[in-house]
Coordinates of N, CA, C and O in Angstrom, one line a residue:
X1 N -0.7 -12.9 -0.9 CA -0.6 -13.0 -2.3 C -1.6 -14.0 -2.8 O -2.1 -14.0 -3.9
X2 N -1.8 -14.8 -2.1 CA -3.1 -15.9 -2.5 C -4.3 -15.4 -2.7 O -5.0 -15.9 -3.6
X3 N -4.6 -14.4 -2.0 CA -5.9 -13.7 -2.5 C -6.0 -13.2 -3.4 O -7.0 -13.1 -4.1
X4 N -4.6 -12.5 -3.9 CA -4.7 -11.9 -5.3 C -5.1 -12.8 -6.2 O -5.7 -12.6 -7.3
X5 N -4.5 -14.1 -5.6 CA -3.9 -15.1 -7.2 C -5.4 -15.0 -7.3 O -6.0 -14.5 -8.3
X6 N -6.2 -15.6 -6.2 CA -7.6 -16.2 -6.4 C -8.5 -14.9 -7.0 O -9.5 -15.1 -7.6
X7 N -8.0 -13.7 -6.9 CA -9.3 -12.8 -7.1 C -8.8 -12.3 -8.8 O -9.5 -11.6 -9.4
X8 N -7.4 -12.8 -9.4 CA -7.0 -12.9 -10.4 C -7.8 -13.8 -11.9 O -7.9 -13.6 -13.1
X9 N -8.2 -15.4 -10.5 CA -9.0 -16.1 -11.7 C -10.5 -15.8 -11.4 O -11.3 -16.2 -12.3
X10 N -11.0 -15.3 -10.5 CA -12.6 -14.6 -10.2 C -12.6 -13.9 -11.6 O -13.5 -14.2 -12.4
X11 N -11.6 -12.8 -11.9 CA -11.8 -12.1 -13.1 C -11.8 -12.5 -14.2 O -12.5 -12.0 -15.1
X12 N -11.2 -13.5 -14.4 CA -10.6 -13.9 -15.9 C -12.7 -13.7 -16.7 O -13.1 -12.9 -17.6
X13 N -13.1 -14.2 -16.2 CA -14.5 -14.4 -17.6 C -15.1 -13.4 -17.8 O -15.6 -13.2 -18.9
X14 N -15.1 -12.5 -16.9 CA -15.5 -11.0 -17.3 C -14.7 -10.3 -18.2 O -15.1 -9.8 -19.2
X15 N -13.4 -10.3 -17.9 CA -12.3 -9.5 -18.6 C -11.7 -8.2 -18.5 O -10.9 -7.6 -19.2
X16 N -12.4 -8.1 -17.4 CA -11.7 -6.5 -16.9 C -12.4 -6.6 -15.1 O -13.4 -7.0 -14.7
X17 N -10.9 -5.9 -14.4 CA -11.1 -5.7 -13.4 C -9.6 -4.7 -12.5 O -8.7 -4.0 -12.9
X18 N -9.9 -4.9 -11.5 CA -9.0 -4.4 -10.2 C -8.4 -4.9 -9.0 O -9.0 -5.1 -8.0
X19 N -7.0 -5.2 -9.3 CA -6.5 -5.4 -8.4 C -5.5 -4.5 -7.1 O -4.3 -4.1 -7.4
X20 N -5.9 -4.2 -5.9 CA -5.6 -3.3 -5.4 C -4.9 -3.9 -4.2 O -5.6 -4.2 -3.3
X21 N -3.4 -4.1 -4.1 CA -2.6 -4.4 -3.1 C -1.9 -3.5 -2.0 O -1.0 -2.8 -2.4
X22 N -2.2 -3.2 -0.7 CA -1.7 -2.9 0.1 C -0.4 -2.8 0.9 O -0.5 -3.4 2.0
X23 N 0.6 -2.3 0.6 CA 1.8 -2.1 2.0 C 1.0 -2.0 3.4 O 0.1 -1.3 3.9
X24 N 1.9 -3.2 4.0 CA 1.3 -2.8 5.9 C 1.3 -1.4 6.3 O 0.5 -0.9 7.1
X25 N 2.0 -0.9 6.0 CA 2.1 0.7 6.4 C 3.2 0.6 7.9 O 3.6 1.6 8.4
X26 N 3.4 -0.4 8.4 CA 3.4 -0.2 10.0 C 5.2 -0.3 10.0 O 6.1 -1.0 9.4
X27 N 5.1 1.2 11.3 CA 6.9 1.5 11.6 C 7.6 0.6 12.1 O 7.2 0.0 13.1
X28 N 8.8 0.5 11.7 CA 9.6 -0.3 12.4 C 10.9 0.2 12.3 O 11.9 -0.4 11.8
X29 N 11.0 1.0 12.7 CA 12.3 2.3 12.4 C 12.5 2.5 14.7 O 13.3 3.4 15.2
X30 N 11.9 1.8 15.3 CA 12.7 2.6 16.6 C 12.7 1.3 17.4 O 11.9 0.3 17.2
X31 N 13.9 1.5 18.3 CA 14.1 0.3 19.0 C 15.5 -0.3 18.8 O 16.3 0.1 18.0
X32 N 15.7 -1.4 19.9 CA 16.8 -2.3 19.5 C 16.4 -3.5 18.1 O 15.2 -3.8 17.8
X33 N 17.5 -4.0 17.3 CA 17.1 -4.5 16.2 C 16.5 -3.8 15.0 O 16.5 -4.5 13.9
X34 N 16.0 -2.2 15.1 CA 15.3 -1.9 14.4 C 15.9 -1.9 12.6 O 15.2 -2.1 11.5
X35 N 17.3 -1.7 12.7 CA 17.6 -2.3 11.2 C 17.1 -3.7 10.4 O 16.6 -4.0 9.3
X36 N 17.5 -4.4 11.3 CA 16.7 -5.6 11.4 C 15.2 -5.9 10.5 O 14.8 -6.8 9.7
X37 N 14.6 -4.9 11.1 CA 13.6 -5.3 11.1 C 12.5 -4.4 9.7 O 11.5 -4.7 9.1
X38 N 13.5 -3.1 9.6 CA 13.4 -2.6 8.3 C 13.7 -3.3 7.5 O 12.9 -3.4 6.6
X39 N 14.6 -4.0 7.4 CA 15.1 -4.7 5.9 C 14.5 -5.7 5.9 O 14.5 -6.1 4.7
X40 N 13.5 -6.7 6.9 CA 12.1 -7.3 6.3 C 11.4 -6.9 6.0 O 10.7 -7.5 5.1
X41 N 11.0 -5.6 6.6 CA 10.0 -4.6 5.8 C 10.1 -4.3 4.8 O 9.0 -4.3 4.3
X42 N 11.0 -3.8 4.0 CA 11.6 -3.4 2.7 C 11.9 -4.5 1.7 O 12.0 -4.4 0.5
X43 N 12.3 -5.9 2.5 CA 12.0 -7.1 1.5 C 10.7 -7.3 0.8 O 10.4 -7.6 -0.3
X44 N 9.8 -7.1 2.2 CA 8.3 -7.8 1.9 C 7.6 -6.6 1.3 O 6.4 -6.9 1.0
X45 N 7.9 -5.5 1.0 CA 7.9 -4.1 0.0 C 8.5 -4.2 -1.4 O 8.1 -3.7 -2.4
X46 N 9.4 -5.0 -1.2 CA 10.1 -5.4 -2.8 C 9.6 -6.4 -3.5 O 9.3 -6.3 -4.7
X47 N 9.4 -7.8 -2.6 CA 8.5 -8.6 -3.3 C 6.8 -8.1 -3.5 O 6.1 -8.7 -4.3
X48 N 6.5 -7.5 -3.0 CA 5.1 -6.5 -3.2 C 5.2 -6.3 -4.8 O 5.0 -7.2 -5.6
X49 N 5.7 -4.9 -4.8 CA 6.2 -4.4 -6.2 C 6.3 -5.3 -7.5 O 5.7 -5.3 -8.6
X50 N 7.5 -6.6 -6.5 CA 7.7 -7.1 -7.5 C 6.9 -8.1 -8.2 O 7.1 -8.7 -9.3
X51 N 5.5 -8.3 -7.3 CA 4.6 -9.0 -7.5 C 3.1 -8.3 -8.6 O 2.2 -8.8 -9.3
X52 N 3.5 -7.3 -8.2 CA 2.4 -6.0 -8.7 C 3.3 -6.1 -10.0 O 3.0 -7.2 -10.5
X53 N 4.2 -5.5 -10.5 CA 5.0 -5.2 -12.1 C 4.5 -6.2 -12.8 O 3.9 -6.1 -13.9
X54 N 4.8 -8.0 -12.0 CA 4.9 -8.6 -13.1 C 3.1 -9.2 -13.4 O 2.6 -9.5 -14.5
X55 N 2.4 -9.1 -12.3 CA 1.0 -9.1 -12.5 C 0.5 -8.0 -13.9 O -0.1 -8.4 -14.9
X56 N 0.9 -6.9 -13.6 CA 0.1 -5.8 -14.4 C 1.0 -6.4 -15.8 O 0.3 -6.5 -16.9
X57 N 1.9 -6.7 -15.8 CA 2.5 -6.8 -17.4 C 1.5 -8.0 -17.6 O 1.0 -8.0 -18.8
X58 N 0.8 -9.4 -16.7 CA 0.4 -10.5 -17.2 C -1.1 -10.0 -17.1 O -1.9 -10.7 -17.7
X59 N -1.5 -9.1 -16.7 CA -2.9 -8.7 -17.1 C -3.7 -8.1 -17.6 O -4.9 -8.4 -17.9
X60 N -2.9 -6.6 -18.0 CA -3.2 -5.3 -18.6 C -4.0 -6.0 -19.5 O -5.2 -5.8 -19.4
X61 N -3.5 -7.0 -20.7 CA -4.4 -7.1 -21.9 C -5.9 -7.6 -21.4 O -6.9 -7.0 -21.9
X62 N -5.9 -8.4 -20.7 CA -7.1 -8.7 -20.2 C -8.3 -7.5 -19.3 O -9.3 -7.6 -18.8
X63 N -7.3 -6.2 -19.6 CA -8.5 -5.3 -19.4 C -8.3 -5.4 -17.2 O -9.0 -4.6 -16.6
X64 N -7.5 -6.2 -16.6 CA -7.1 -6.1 -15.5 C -5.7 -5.1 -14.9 O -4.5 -5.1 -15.2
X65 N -6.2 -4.6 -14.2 CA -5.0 -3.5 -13.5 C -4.6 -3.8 -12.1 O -5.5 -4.1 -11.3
X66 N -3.5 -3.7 -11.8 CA -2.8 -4.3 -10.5 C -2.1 -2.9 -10.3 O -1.6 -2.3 -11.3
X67 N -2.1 -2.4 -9.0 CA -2.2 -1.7 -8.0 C -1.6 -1.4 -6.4 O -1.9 -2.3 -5.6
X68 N -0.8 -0.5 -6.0 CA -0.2 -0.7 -4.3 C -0.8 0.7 -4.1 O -0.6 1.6 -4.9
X69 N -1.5 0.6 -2.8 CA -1.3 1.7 -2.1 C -0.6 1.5 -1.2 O -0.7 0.5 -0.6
X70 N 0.3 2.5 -0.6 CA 1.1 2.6 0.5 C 0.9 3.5 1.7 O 1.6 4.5 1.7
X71 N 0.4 3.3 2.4 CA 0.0 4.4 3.1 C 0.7 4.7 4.1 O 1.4 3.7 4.2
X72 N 1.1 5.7 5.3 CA 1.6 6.2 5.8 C 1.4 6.1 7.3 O 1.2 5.0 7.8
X73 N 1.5 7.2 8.1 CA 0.9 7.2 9.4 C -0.7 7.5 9.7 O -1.0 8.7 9.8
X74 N -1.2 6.9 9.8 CA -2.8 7.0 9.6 C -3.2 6.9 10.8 O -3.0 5.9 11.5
X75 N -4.0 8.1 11.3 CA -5.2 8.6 12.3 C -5.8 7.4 13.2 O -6.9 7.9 13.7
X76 N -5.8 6.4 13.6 CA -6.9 5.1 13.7 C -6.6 5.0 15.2 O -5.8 5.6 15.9
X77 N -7.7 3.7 15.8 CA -7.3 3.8 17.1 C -6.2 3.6 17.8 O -5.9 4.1 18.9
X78 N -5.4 2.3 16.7 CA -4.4 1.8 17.4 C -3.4 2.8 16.9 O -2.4 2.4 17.4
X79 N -3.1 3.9 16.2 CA -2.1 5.2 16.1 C -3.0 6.5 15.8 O -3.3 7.1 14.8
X80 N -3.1 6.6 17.2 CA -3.5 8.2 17.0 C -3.0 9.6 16.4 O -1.8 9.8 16.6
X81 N -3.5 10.4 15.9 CA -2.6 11.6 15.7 C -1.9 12.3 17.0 O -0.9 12.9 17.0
X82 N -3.1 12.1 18.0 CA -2.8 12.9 19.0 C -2.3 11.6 20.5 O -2.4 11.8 21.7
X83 N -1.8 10.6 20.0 CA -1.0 9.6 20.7 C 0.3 10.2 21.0 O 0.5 11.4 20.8
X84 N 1.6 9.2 21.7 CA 2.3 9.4 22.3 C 3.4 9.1 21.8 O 4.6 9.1 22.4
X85 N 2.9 8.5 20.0 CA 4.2 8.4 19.2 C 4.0 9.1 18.4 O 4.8 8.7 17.6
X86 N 3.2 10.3 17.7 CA 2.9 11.3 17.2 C 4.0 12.1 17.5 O 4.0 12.8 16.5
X87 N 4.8 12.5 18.2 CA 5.7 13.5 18.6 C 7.3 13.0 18.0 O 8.2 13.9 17.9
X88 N 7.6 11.3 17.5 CA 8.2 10.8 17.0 C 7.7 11.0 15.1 O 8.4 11.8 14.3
X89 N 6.4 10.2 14.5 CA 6.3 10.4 14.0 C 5.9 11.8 13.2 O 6.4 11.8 12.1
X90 N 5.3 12.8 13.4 CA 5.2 13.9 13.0 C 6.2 14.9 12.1 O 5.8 15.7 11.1
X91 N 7.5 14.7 12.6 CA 8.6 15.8 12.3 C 9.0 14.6 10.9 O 9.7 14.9 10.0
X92 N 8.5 13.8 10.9 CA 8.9 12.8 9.6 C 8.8 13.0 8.6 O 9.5 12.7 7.6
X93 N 7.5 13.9 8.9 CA 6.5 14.1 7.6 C 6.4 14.8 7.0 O 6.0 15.7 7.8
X94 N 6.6 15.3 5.8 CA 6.8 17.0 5.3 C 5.5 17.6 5.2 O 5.6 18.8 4.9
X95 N 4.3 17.1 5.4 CA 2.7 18.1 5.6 C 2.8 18.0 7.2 O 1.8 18.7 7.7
X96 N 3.5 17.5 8.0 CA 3.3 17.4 9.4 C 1.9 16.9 9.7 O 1.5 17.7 10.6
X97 N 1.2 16.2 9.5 CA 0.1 15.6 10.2 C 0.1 14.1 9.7 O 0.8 13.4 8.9
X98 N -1.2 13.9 10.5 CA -1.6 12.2 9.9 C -2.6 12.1 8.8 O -3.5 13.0 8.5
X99 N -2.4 10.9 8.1 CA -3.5 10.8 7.2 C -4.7 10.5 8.2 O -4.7 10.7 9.5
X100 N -5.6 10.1 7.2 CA -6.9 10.0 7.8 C -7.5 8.7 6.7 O -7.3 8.6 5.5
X101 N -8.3 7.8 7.4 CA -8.9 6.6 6.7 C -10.1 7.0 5.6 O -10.9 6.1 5.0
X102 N -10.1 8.1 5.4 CA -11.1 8.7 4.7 C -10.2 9.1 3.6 O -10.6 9.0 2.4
X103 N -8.7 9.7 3.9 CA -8.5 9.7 2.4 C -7.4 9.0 1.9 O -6.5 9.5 1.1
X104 N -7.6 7.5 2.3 CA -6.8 6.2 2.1 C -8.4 5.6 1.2 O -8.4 5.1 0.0
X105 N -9.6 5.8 1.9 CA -10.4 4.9 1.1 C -10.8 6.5 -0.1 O -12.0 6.3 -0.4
X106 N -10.6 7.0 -0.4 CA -10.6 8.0 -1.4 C -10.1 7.9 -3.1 O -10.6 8.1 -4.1
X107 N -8.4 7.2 -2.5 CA -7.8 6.9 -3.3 C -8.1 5.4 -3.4 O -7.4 4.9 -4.2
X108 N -8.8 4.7 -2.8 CA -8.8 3.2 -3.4 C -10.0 3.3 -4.0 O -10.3 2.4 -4.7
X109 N -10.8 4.3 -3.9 CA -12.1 4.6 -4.8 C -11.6 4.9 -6.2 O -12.2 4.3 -7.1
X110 N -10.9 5.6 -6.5 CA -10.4 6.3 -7.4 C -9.7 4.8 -8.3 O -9.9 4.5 -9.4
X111 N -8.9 4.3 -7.3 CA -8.4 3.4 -8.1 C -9.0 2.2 -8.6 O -8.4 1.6 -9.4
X112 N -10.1 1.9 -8.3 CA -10.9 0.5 -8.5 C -12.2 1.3 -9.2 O -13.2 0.6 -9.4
X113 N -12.3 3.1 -9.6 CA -13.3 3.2 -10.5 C -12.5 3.1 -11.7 O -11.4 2.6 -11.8
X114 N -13.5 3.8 -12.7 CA -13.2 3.7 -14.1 C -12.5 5.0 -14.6 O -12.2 5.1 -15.8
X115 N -12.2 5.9 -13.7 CA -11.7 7.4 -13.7 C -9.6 6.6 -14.2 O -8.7 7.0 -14.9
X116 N -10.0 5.1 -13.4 CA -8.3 4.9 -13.2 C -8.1 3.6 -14.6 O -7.1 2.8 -14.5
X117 N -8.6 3.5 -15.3 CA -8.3 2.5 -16.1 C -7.2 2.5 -17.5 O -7.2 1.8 -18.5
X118 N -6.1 3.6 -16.9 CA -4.9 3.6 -17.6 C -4.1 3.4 -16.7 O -2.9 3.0 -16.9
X119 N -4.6 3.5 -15.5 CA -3.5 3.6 -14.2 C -3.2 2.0 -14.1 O -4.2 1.4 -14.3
X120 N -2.1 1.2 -14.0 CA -1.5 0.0 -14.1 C 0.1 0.1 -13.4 O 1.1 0.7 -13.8
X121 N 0.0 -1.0 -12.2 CA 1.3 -0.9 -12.0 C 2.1 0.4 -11.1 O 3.3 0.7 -11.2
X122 N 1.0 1.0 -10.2 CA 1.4 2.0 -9.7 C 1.2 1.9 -7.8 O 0.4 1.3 -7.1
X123 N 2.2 2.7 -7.7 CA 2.4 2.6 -6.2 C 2.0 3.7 -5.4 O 2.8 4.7 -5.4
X124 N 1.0 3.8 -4.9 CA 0.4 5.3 -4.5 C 0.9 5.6 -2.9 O 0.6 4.8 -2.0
X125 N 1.6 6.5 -2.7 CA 1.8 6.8 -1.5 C 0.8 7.3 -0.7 O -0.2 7.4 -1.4
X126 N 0.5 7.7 0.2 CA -0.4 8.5 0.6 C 0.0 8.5 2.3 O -0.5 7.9 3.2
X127 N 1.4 9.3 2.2 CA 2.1 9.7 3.5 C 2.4 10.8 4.2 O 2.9 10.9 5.3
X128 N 2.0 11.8 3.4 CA 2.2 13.2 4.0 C 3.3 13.8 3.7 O 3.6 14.9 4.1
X129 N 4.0 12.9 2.6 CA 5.1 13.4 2.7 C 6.2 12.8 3.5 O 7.1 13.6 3.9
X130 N 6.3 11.4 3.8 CA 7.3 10.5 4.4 C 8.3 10.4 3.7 O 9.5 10.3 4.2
X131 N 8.1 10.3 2.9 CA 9.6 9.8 1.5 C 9.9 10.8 1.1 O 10.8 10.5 0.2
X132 N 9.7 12.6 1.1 CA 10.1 13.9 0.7 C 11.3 14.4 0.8 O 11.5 15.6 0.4

């Protein structure tokens, strides 16, 4: 959150800008403890949010927009699609595949252009269909 704050006062003299905050994305749903370990996840998802709402309410006039993407199971090296927890995560998903880092940076293009300058305060999934 410190980088937000800092890239919050980078903006102030211009008067318009983008703030684009990230969910870890990373599972923690298997294992011993794993309740455990969701509900830190889902805290540090709530103070996210709740970090994002009250930013976008203190910025919007300033022509600044605050932002989450949340992204999902994504293709990369450290989780493959075609890995050995793919056969766990897959059946999760209601499109059944993996994202891809091409259309995670798609939507952060989208969001940090000028196509998005009503968008404020929004939480973009980009899961396949995880939460369906």
């Amino acid at each position: 959150m410190a980088v937000s704050f800092l890239r919050c006062h980078e903006l102030r003299p211009t008067g318009s800008g983008k703030l684009i905050g990230r969910d870890r994305g990373e599972w923690r749903g298997v294992g011993a403890g794993a309740g455990r370990r969701r509900s830190r996840r889902r805290d540090r998802l709530l103070a996210l949010e709740g970090y994002s709402r009250g930013a976008a309410r203190d910025l919007a006039h300033r022509g600044i927009t605050v932002d989450i993407i949340r992204p999902g199971f994504i293709d990369t090296e450290r989780n493959p699609a075609d890995g050995p927890a793919a056969s766990i995560f897959l059946p999760t998903t209601a499109m059944g595949r993996y994202g891809t880092p091409e259309e995670i940076a798609a939507c952060v293009v989208f969001l940090a252009g000028p196509q998005s300058s009503c968008v404020t305060n929004a939480a973009l999934r980009i899961d396949g269909g995880y939460g369906a």
